[in-house]
Short mmCIF file of C-alpha atoms and ligand atoms in Angstrom, two decimals:
data_model
loop_
_atom_site.label_atom_id
_atom_site.label_comp_id
_atom_site.label_asym_id
_atom_site.label_seq_id
_atom_site.Cartn_x
_atom_site.Cartn_y
_atom_site.Cartn_z
CA MET V 66 -42.60 23.05 69.56
CA THR V 67 -40.59 26.40 68.42
CA THR V 68 -38.05 24.43 66.46
CA ASP V 69 -40.74 22.81 64.70
CA LYS V 70 -42.08 26.16 63.66
CA ILE V 71 -38.97 27.05 62.21
CA SER V 72 -38.31 23.54 60.46
CA ARG V 73 -42.12 24.25 58.80
CA ARG V 74 -41.27 27.85 58.33
CA ALA V 75 -38.51 26.82 56.54
CA LEU V 76 -39.40 24.32 54.74
CA GLY V 77 -41.96 26.08 53.58
CA GLY V 78 -39.57 29.10 52.70
CA LEU V 79 -37.66 26.20 50.74
CA ALA V 80 -40.61 25.10 49.46
CA ALA V 81 -41.51 28.23 47.58
CA ALA V 82 -38.08 29.08 46.26
CA ALA V 83 -37.59 25.66 44.70
CA GLY V 84 -41.33 25.75 43.35
CA VAL V 85 -41.11 21.78 44.22
CA GLY V 86 -42.28 21.54 47.78
CA VAL V 87 -45.03 19.32 48.03
CA PRO V 88 -43.76 16.89 45.21
CA LEU V 89 -40.18 16.74 46.82
CA LEU V 90 -42.30 15.63 50.38
CA ALA V 91 -44.55 13.22 48.41
CA ALA V 92 -41.27 11.56 46.65
CA CYS V 93 -39.50 11.57 50.25
CA SER V 94 -42.43 9.81 51.62
CA SER V 95 -43.05 7.09 49.08
CA ASP V 96 -39.42 6.65 48.66
CA ASP V 97 -39.75 4.29 51.42
CA PRO V 98 -42.71 1.73 50.55
CA ALA V 99 -40.63 1.77 46.98
CA THR V 100 -37.47 1.04 48.70
CA ALA V 101 -39.48 -2.04 50.65
CA ASN V 102 -41.09 -3.18 47.71
CA ASP V 103 -38.84 -2.27 44.60
CA PRO V 104 -35.02 -2.90 44.67
CA SER V 105 -34.17 -1.99 41.08
CA GLY V 106 -33.33 1.46 42.71
CA PRO V 107 -30.12 3.26 42.79
CA SER V 108 -28.05 0.22 43.69
CA SER V 109 -28.83 -1.91 40.26
CA SER V 110 -27.20 1.28 38.48
CA SER V 111 -24.24 2.15 40.91
CA SER V 112 -21.32 -0.07 40.70
CA THR V 113 -18.91 1.76 42.91
CA PRO V 114 -16.12 -1.00 43.65
CA THR V 115 -14.98 -1.42 47.57
CA GLY V 116 -12.38 -2.75 49.47
CA SER V 117 -14.64 -5.33 51.13
CA THR V 118 -15.32 -7.43 47.69
CA PRO V 119 -12.93 -9.85 48.15
CA ALA V 120 -12.40 -11.02 44.42
CA GLY V 121 -11.18 -7.45 43.83
CA SER V 122 -12.64 -6.96 40.29
CA SER V 123 -15.12 -4.63 40.86
CA SER V 124 -17.26 -5.15 37.06
CA SER V 125 -17.03 -9.28 37.86
CA ALA V 126 -19.80 -10.49 39.31
CA VAL V 127 -20.48 -13.95 40.20
CA ALA V 128 -22.74 -16.02 37.91
CA GLY V 129 -26.44 -14.16 38.72
CA GLY V 130 -25.02 -11.78 41.14
CA GLU V 131 -23.00 -10.00 43.02
CA ALA V 132 -20.09 -11.37 45.19
CA LEU V 133 -20.71 -9.93 48.89
CA ALA V 134 -18.60 -11.66 51.36
CA LYS V 135 -17.75 -14.93 53.21
CA THR V 136 -19.66 -16.68 55.57
CA SER V 137 -16.91 -16.55 57.96
CA ASP V 138 -17.44 -12.80 57.59
CA ILE V 139 -20.79 -12.50 59.15
CA ASP V 140 -20.86 -13.26 62.95
CA VAL V 141 -23.61 -15.55 64.14
CA GLY V 142 -26.54 -13.34 66.09
CA GLY V 143 -25.03 -10.21 64.16
CA GLY V 144 -24.60 -9.18 60.94
CA THR V 145 -22.20 -7.24 58.74
CA ILE V 146 -23.33 -3.69 56.79
CA PHE V 147 -22.46 -2.90 52.97
CA SER V 148 -22.59 0.68 52.40
CA ASP V 149 -21.66 0.50 48.96
CA GLN V 150 -24.15 -2.19 47.97
CA GLU V 151 -26.80 -0.54 50.30
CA VAL V 152 -27.37 -4.06 52.12
CA VAL V 153 -27.33 -5.86 55.60
CA VAL V 154 -26.19 -9.36 55.76
CA THR V 155 -27.31 -11.25 59.20
CA GLN V 156 -26.75 -14.60 60.42
CA PRO V 157 -29.60 -14.76 63.30
CA ALA V 158 -28.51 -18.95 63.67
CA SER V 159 -25.44 -20.43 62.66
CA GLY V 160 -25.47 -20.94 58.91
CA GLU V 161 -29.10 -18.71 58.53
CA PHE V 162 -28.08 -15.99 56.40
CA LYS V 163 -30.52 -12.69 55.86
CA CYS V 164 -30.10 -10.13 53.60
CA PHE V 165 -32.19 -6.70 53.73
CA THR V 166 -31.78 -3.39 52.72
CA ALA V 167 -29.41 -0.97 54.81
CA VAL V 168 -31.76 1.93 53.73
CA CYS V 169 -33.57 2.36 56.83
CA SER V 170 -37.42 2.39 56.27
CA HIS V 171 -37.86 5.77 58.38
CA GLN V 172 -35.92 8.52 56.44
CA GLY V 173 -33.42 6.62 54.35
CA CYS V 174 -29.96 6.70 56.35
CA ILE V 175 -28.01 3.56 55.83
CA VAL V 176 -28.02 1.64 59.05
CA SER V 177 -25.24 2.26 61.25
CA ASP V 178 -24.23 -0.73 63.06
CA VAL V 179 -25.56 -4.39 63.93
CA SER V 180 -25.62 -5.69 67.59
CA ASP V 181 -27.87 -7.06 70.45
CA GLY V 182 -29.73 -8.47 67.94
CA THR V 183 -30.68 -5.65 65.60
CA ILE V 184 -29.78 -3.61 63.13
CA ASN V 185 -29.34 -0.11 64.17
CA CYS V 186 -30.04 3.42 62.52
CA ALA V 187 -27.97 6.02 64.51
CA CYS V 188 -29.94 8.89 62.57
CA HIS V 189 -33.13 8.65 65.14
CA GLY V 190 -32.51 5.83 66.99
CA SER V 191 -34.29 2.77 64.72
CA GLN V 192 -33.89 -0.51 65.63
CA PHE V 193 -34.77 -3.37 63.09
CA SER V 194 -34.43 -7.62 63.86
CA ILE V 195 -32.03 -9.02 61.88
CA ASP V 196 -33.96 -12.14 61.97
CA ASP V 197 -36.72 -10.47 59.74
CA GLY V 198 -35.99 -7.23 59.21
CA SER V 199 -39.44 -5.73 61.28
CA VAL V 200 -38.97 -2.67 63.61
CA VAL V 201 -38.41 -3.24 67.15
CA THR V 202 -38.11 0.12 68.07
CA GLY V 203 -39.06 3.26 65.99
CA PRO V 204 -39.25 5.64 64.82
CA ALA V 205 -39.38 3.24 61.72
CA THR V 206 -43.24 2.04 61.20
CA PHE V 207 -41.40 -0.17 58.23
CA PRO V 208 -39.60 -3.32 58.42
CA LEU V 209 -36.26 -3.44 56.51
CA ALA V 210 -36.96 -5.08 52.89
CA GLU V 211 -35.23 -8.12 52.45
CA GLU V 212 -33.44 -8.71 49.45
CA GLN V 213 -32.20 -12.00 48.25
CA ILE V 214 -28.65 -13.47 48.58
CA THR V 215 -27.26 -17.41 47.69
CA VAL V 216 -25.04 -18.79 50.19
CA THR V 217 -22.69 -21.45 47.73
CA GLY V 218 -20.41 -22.87 49.96
CA ASP V 219 -18.61 -20.16 52.23
CA GLU V 220 -19.32 -17.58 49.21
CA ILE V 221 -22.66 -15.19 49.68
CA THR V 222 -23.78 -13.41 47.00
CA LEU V 223 -26.19 -10.83 46.29
CA ASN V 224 -28.61 -11.81 43.65
CA ALA V 225 -29.34 -9.35 40.54
FE1 FES P 63 -33.05 5.59 60.44
FE2 FES P 63 -34.59 8.06 61.09
S1 FES P 63 -33.98 7.26 59.07
S2 FES P 63 -34.23 6.68 61.72
#
């Protein structure tokens, strides 16, 4: 309770200092549904290359999308997080691939790992289904938004 009081006071103080308290909170909370419904967020403008793209060229994308991984990179019953693209690709059943935003619907952390059928966020312990992104364990109340991928042969491409 004391911490809660301090947090609110500190937040209020910060808000007063910045002069943007309410809009800041509003922007923060409205970001979650926006992430869930509008994938045209920061990922579309950021093209920071990583070592995870097998093609090796950061600017070239497979026609219509960005090469993410080989199908063999994704464990059956598990998944892989692509932090730079802010997505997680799962394989709930053999040959069935799903892709979700890796931005936790709770407070926006990048999810931390995939295990035992769930996508897990270490920030506050939320867990999401690898099958449909739905909340398995809170505090998150919104599912992870699905992202569109294309699987061609053994290549998984994040749709543009
Ligand atoms: Fe993921 Fe809170 S940000 S559980």
